[in-house]
Amino acid sequence: MQSISDLMAEAPLLDGMDQTSFDLLAGCAQNVHYGEDQLVLTEGGPADHFYLIRKGNVFVEVDLPGRGGVVLEALGPGDVLGVSWLIPPYKNTFDARAGGEVSAIRFDAVCIRTKCDADPALGYSMYQRFSGVIRQRLQSARIRLLDLYSLNVD
Amino acid sequence: MTPLVHRVVDRHVESDEVVTLAIAARDAGIDPPEPGQFNMLWSFGVGEAPISLAGIEGDVLLHSIRRVGAVTNTLCDLQVGDELGLRGPYGTGWSCNDLGSGDAVVVAGGLGLVPVRPLIDSLVDSGERRVVLLVGARTPEGLLYADDMDRWADSGVDVQTTVDVGTEGWRGNVGLVTMLVERAEFDASDTIAYVCGPEVMMRFAAVALVDRGVAAPSIELSLERNMHCAVGHCGHCQIGPHFVCKDGPVISWDRSEPLLRVRSL
């Protein structure tokens, strides 16, 4: 059976992290599973966890009146779910729902924030890594705003 | 340069905006086009438009056409038995012969799936390379060739799709096609990649492929410019030293990147 450290070592987000910081994170992590359609994050709810998806897909959704949950982004193995835990007021912006059987590493945000406050090297490393995630999603959102395919003339 | 008279022998509505015409020569036909090349289709009394080859079935040429203006509207409205003019084939095709082993990654966005359709068929038929097809569209309804994607998947192609906007009931991928490039399984050190779609999408897809380790000369893009004569005379489609109609539309990323980075070129 793999330990939580073994599972964390497979996560791209943590590539190259120094062992001390890695071990500090491992103390805040646990392996979790979700069934199809189970809510992982709830819009407006406390952002007290973030996740590294190991198996399955998670849909980031917004509930629209009369239309139900509309998928904004589909996340898969290796992806990070949840960035609101880093930034006050620590509230989730969207719902996140399991698209099937999902396995993930769940991190306790309060635990990690406390360790980041006490250890600036860990805090800097976490902000650097999550900045990359946020940059990638901002870039994706901006390009999608261009509505490229409607401009693709023959 | 003289268009040859062709006749519509079949017609398939792909979406609200896109129609596929199956066209056969009334008398003499053109030389068989290669995947990636295009023909100039002439709507009598209206005008000409460059249209990518979507497939060849014997003597019948397939062209998928999107309604974007007067010429393409009248072409899309043609019915079985109607006639049109056709000249071609023009431009460079995809590298798809004698590729050897390794992986082939095809990245297509929107109508960019049209020029790679015959390429994918060719890659599947040759069986030389493992084929990964990554397709992006604005909405699930904008994903072309659903039957072909099923057929390719049945033939062993790793077909993955994503949309910019997940409409009600869609439970597939939502996000940029570049996301699929990051996730797809292929051996980047021995991959040839083919990219076709809106220019911005192609730039980001090519960068994502290079980031994965694919060599720039092994990434081919199908460029799009305002083509009129199709033989490199009028200059409408000039990009730097190249005429897209003659030197392209298929140009490798190492040659096209410096040009695509020049603003307003």
XYZ file of C-alpha atoms in Angstrom:
419
model
C 0.000 0.000 0.000
C 1.319 3.418 -0.966
C 1.899 5.998 1.738
C 0.576 9.538 1.398
C 4.144 10.636 0.603
C 4.301 8.093 -2.228
C 1.059 9.471 -3.667
C 2.247 13.064 -3.294
C 5.480 12.235 -5.112
C 3.411 11.521 -8.261
C 1.824 14.997 -8.263
C 3.267 17.414 -10.865
C 2.538 20.387 -8.567
C 5.098 19.152 -6.075
C 7.884 18.335 -8.572
C 11.259 19.421 -7.227
C 10.016 20.481 -3.810
C 12.660 20.231 -1.081
C 12.220 17.347 1.334
C 11.591 19.511 4.400
C 8.720 21.364 2.756
C 7.409 18.131 1.250
C 7.301 16.471 4.662
C 5.555 19.471 6.184
C 2.852 19.224 3.500
C 2.496 15.481 3.967
C 1.476 16.106 7.565
C -1.590 17.990 6.269
C -2.593 15.483 3.552
C -4.910 12.524 3.292
C -6.063 10.244 0.481
C -9.775 10.651 -0.324
C -12.332 9.218 -2.758
C -15.557 10.601 -4.211
C -18.401 8.948 -6.055
C -20.026 10.194 -9.272
C -21.845 13.538 -8.917
C -20.631 14.025 -5.355
C -19.865 17.658 -4.553
C -16.214 18.181 -3.678
C -16.375 21.970 -3.263
C -19.414 24.173 -2.764
C -19.723 27.753 -4.070
C -19.427 30.174 -1.165
C -18.356 27.440 1.214
C -15.198 27.677 3.301
C -12.042 27.075 1.273
C -10.552 24.840 3.908
C -9.067 22.265 1.515
C -7.360 21.952 -1.809
C -6.910 18.767 -3.822
C -4.441 17.096 -6.149
C -6.491 14.843 -8.414
C -5.061 11.357 -8.834
C -7.798 9.541 -10.751
C -10.985 10.580 -12.499
C -12.365 13.953 -13.532
C -13.769 16.812 -11.496
C -16.024 19.421 -13.095
C -15.787 23.009 -11.891
C -19.362 24.245 -12.238
C -21.601 27.224 -11.724
C -25.302 26.768 -11.146
C -27.385 28.825 -13.571
C -31.093 29.398 -12.927
C -33.114 27.131 -15.178
C -30.018 25.450 -16.614
C -28.532 23.651 -13.634
C -24.800 23.144 -13.279
C -22.812 24.396 -16.269
C -19.246 23.136 -16.503
C -16.612 25.892 -16.634
C -13.586 23.647 -16.598
C -12.876 19.932 -16.438
C -9.931 18.896 -14.279
C -8.205 15.535 -14.499
C -5.372 13.489 -13.053
C -2.433 15.675 -12.026
C -4.531 18.830 -11.839
C -5.000 21.069 -8.815
C -8.513 21.654 -7.513
C -8.978 24.722 -5.339
C -6.913 27.896 -5.144
C -9.208 30.004 -2.915
C -7.601 28.528 0.211
C -4.601 30.823 -0.454
C -6.423 34.116 -0.531
C -8.725 35.725 2.055
C -11.617 35.477 2.693
C -10.966 31.759 1.952
C -14.305 31.052 0.265
C -14.849 28.729 -2.704
C -15.812 30.581 -5.884
C -17.478 27.677 -7.710
C -18.928 24.250 -7.149
C -16.766 21.258 -7.989
C -18.402 17.912 -8.711
C -16.938 14.462 -9.289
C -17.507 13.357 -12.896
C -17.209 9.705 -11.872
C -15.131 7.815 -9.351
C -12.442 10.245 -8.198
C -9.349 9.716 -6.068
C -7.437 12.726 -4.786
C -5.015 13.905 -2.164
C -6.815 16.366 0.082
C -4.806 18.996 1.947
C -6.034 20.740 5.079
C -5.737 24.435 4.229
C -5.697 25.701 7.812
C -2.894 23.281 8.614
C -0.865 24.413 5.586
C -1.507 28.129 6.098
C -0.271 27.784 9.682
C 2.882 26.003 8.486
C 3.429 28.576 5.713
C 3.196 31.397 8.280
C 5.778 29.651 10.445
C 8.067 28.658 7.555
C 8.463 31.363 4.865
C 10.397 28.965 2.600
C 7.394 26.664 2.469
C 5.057 29.625 2.004
C 7.149 31.014 -0.876
C 7.298 27.611 -2.523
C 3.518 27.166 -2.269
C 2.804 30.654 -3.636
C 5.208 30.081 -6.536
C 3.579 26.777 -7.428
C 0.016 28.050 -7.137
C 0.921 31.204 -9.078
C 1.769 28.897 -11.969
C -1.625 27.211 -11.702
C -3.435 30.554 -11.495
C -1.422 31.932 -14.441
C -2.312 28.920 -16.569
C -6.036 29.216 -15.766
C -6.044 32.978 -16.317
C -4.358 32.468 -19.689
C -6.895 29.799 -20.615
C -9.827 32.023 -19.585
C -8.454 34.988 -21.552
C -7.957 32.969 -24.713
C -11.415 31.457 -24.411
C -12.826 34.988 -24.125
C -11.523 35.620 -27.655
C -14.151 33.180 -28.905
C -11.534 31.990 -31.405
C -13.588 29.476 -33.271
C -16.193 32.003 -34.339
C -13.370 33.959 -36.047
C -12.059 30.942 -37.918
C -13.168 31.881 -41.406
C -12.618 29.772 -44.483
C -6.239 28.406 -63.887
C -9.486 27.573 -65.672
C -12.042 26.021 -63.336
C -13.365 22.638 -64.362
C -17.074 22.034 -64.091
C -17.990 19.728 -61.237
C -21.307 18.469 -59.939
C -22.552 17.964 -56.392
C -23.224 14.258 -55.929
C -23.993 14.328 -52.229
C -24.509 16.890 -49.502
C -24.343 16.593 -45.734
C -25.242 19.295 -43.221
C -22.608 19.114 -40.466
C -23.995 21.973 -38.332
C -25.909 25.241 -38.648
C -22.825 26.780 -40.258
C -21.028 23.932 -42.024
C -22.026 21.839 -45.033
C -19.992 19.055 -46.629
C -20.299 18.716 -50.404
C -19.269 15.592 -52.290
C -18.162 16.762 -55.724
C -17.374 14.850 -58.924
C -16.016 16.138 -62.213
C -18.591 16.468 -64.975
C -15.945 15.786 -67.636
C -12.196 16.027 -66.924
C -11.162 16.166 -63.285
C -8.179 17.601 -61.432
C -5.129 15.644 -60.297
C -5.785 13.839 -56.980
C -5.095 16.247 -54.093
C -2.902 15.378 -51.130
C -4.178 15.743 -47.552
C -3.631 19.351 -46.504
C -4.028 20.839 -49.985
C -6.955 23.007 -51.031
C -9.054 23.724 -54.090
C -10.611 26.934 -55.356
C -14.365 26.441 -55.530
C -16.269 28.748 -57.818
C -19.891 29.583 -57.350
C -21.036 30.675 -60.815
C -21.834 34.363 -60.941
C -20.757 34.960 -57.362
C -17.053 34.219 -56.960
C -14.331 31.881 -55.768
C -13.148 30.744 -52.357
C -10.245 28.528 -51.227
C -11.666 25.434 -49.528
C -9.617 22.741 -47.822
C -9.891 19.153 -48.904
C -11.949 17.147 -46.404
C -11.505 13.789 -48.084
C -11.282 11.760 -51.276
C -13.589 8.834 -52.041
C -12.550 7.435 -55.410
C -13.177 10.186 -57.946
C -15.272 12.166 -55.491
C -13.810 15.097 -53.560
C -15.199 16.108 -50.190
C -15.183 19.741 -49.139
C -16.618 21.056 -45.869
C -17.620 24.690 -46.200
C -18.513 27.214 -43.527
C -20.975 30.016 -44.172
C -18.984 33.226 -43.782
C -19.888 35.306 -46.830
C -21.575 35.515 -50.212
C -19.463 32.865 -51.943
C -19.515 30.323 -49.137
C -23.237 30.891 -48.552
C -24.064 30.029 -52.147
C -21.685 27.052 -52.085
C -23.357 25.777 -48.919
C -26.759 26.164 -50.556
C -25.831 23.967 -53.550
C -27.950 20.845 -53.825
C -27.293 17.421 -55.325
C -27.068 17.817 -59.113
C -26.024 21.480 -58.998
C -22.820 22.487 -60.758
C -19.849 24.542 -59.628
C -16.359 25.347 -60.860
C -13.243 23.876 -59.297
C -9.528 24.378 -59.863
C -6.629 22.909 -57.980
C -5.144 21.209 -56.120
C -3.037 23.950 -54.603
C -0.505 24.359 -51.832
C 1.590 22.034 -49.765
C 0.194 18.974 -48.014
C 0.872 17.364 -44.659
C 3.911 15.103 -44.337
C 2.218 11.744 -44.110
C 4.216 9.323 -46.239
C 6.956 6.969 -45.039
C 6.928 8.406 -41.542
C 8.181 5.279 -39.856
C 7.272 4.373 -36.312
C 6.582 6.752 -33.450
C 3.559 8.870 -32.608
C 1.453 11.263 -34.651
C -0.356 13.965 -32.694
C -3.076 15.875 -34.510
C -4.356 19.052 -32.849
C -7.414 20.635 -34.442
C -9.621 23.521 -33.401
C -13.035 24.343 -34.827
C -13.077 24.123 -38.618
C -9.407 23.128 -38.407
C -10.609 19.538 -38.247
C -11.450 19.722 -41.972
C -7.900 19.806 -43.438
C -6.694 17.084 -41.060
C -9.589 14.716 -41.783
C -7.910 13.097 -44.846
C -4.598 13.136 -42.969
C -6.063 11.100 -40.110
C -7.559 8.631 -42.578
C -4.148 8.325 -44.231
C -2.370 7.797 -40.898
C -4.926 5.179 -39.850
C -4.673 3.387 -43.194
C -0.864 3.264 -43.069
C -0.885 1.936 -39.498
C 2.716 3.082 -39.116
C 2.209 5.465 -36.208
C 0.136 5.587 -33.049
C -2.307 8.445 -33.648
C -3.511 10.891 -30.995
C -6.275 13.285 -32.063
C -6.949 16.323 -29.866
C -9.962 18.391 -30.921
C -11.248 21.692 -29.550
C -14.463 23.494 -30.398
C -16.484 26.364 -29.032
C -19.406 24.199 -27.949
C -20.283 20.495 -28.112
C -22.521 21.302 -31.097
C -19.479 22.744 -32.888
C -17.592 19.437 -32.853
C -17.534 18.272 -36.473
C -17.489 14.746 -37.865
C -18.912 12.879 -34.856
C -19.246 9.692 -36.913
C -15.653 9.960 -38.104
C -14.397 10.453 -34.559
C -16.194 7.252 -33.521
C -14.729 5.464 -36.544
C -11.206 6.682 -35.777
C -11.552 5.696 -32.111
C -12.663 2.217 -33.215
C -9.513 2.074 -35.360
C -7.288 2.692 -32.353
C -6.904 6.469 -32.542
C -6.765 8.128 -29.106
C -9.514 10.709 -29.681
C -9.948 13.449 -27.087
C -12.230 16.448 -27.335
C -12.713 19.643 -25.370
C -15.002 22.654 -25.671
C -14.697 26.275 -24.582
C -18.265 26.391 -23.316
C -19.891 23.361 -21.755
C -23.538 23.522 -22.644
C -26.228 21.820 -20.575
C -25.667 18.106 -20.210
C -22.078 18.140 -21.503
C -19.891 15.976 -19.258
C -16.736 15.972 -21.362
C -13.678 18.195 -21.193
C -14.052 21.952 -20.891
C -10.982 24.065 -21.510
C -8.436 24.965 -24.162
C -7.179 22.334 -26.570
C -3.688 23.089 -25.214
C -4.847 21.419 -21.991
C -5.255 18.202 -23.964
C -1.707 18.580 -25.326
C -0.398 18.753 -21.762
C -2.337 15.632 -20.715
C -2.127 13.404 -23.788
C 0.052 10.326 -23.764
C 2.664 10.319 -26.528
C 6.413 9.965 -26.890
C 7.442 13.543 -27.620
C 10.949 12.514 -28.621
C 9.556 10.605 -31.624
C 6.439 12.534 -32.530
C 5.292 14.374 -35.602
C 2.536 16.861 -34.832
C -0.054 18.441 -37.121
C -1.876 21.584 -35.992
C -4.799 23.296 -37.673
C -7.241 25.904 -36.422
C -7.445 29.610 -35.646
C -3.980 31.157 -35.708
C -3.892 32.052 -32.012
C -4.911 28.517 -31.117
C -2.158 27.129 -33.351
C 0.464 29.366 -31.731
C -0.452 28.217 -28.244
C -0.780 24.589 -29.329
C 2.658 24.665 -30.988
C 4.201 26.170 -27.851
C 2.511 23.477 -25.717
C 3.913 20.786 -28.043
C 7.419 22.268 -27.831
C 7.054 22.428 -24.037
C 6.234 18.715 -24.119
C 9.475 18.127 -26.030
C 8.349 17.871 -29.662
C 10.974 19.298 -32.029
C 9.842 22.472 -33.826
C 10.621 21.087 -37.332
C 8.360 18.128 -36.492
C 5.359 20.394 -35.885
C 3.375 21.307 -38.992
C 0.798 24.104 -39.075
C -1.768 24.886 -41.739
C -1.672 28.655 -42.106
C -4.598 30.729 -43.208
C -4.374 33.948 -45.166
C -6.535 35.782 -47.665
C -5.922 33.671 -50.776
C -7.180 34.853 -54.164
C -5.184 33.523 -57.110
C -3.866 30.384 -55.341
C -0.750 30.314 -57.538
C 1.504 32.896 -55.880
C 0.898 35.785 -58.268
C -1.492 38.207 -56.597
C 0.316 38.508 -53.250
C -2.827 38.656 -51.118
C -1.681 35.755 -48.967
C 1.952 36.819 -48.605
C 3.466 36.334 -45.162
C 7.088 37.467 -45.066
C 8.908 35.743 -47.916
C 6.196 33.098 -48.342
C 3.003 32.900 -50.317
C 0.667 30.804 -48.187
C -1.161 29.523 -51.262
C 2.022 28.170 -52.852
C 4.637 27.732 -50.103
C 1.910 26.719 -47.648
C -0.624 26.310 -46.300
C 1.323 23.612 -44.450
C 4.502 25.083 -42.972
C 6.578 23.738 -40.076
C 6.679 25.623 -36.755
C 10.405 26.410 -36.985
C 9.716 28.282 -40.247
C 6.367 29.796 -39.337
C 7.000 30.924 -35.746
C 9.268 33.869 -36.642
C 6.646 35.066 -39.126
C 3.660 34.604 -36.830
C 5.459 36.589 -34.119
C 5.594 39.657 -36.400
C 2.644 41.906 -35.623
C 0.304 42.737 -38.477
C 2.133 40.423 -40.867
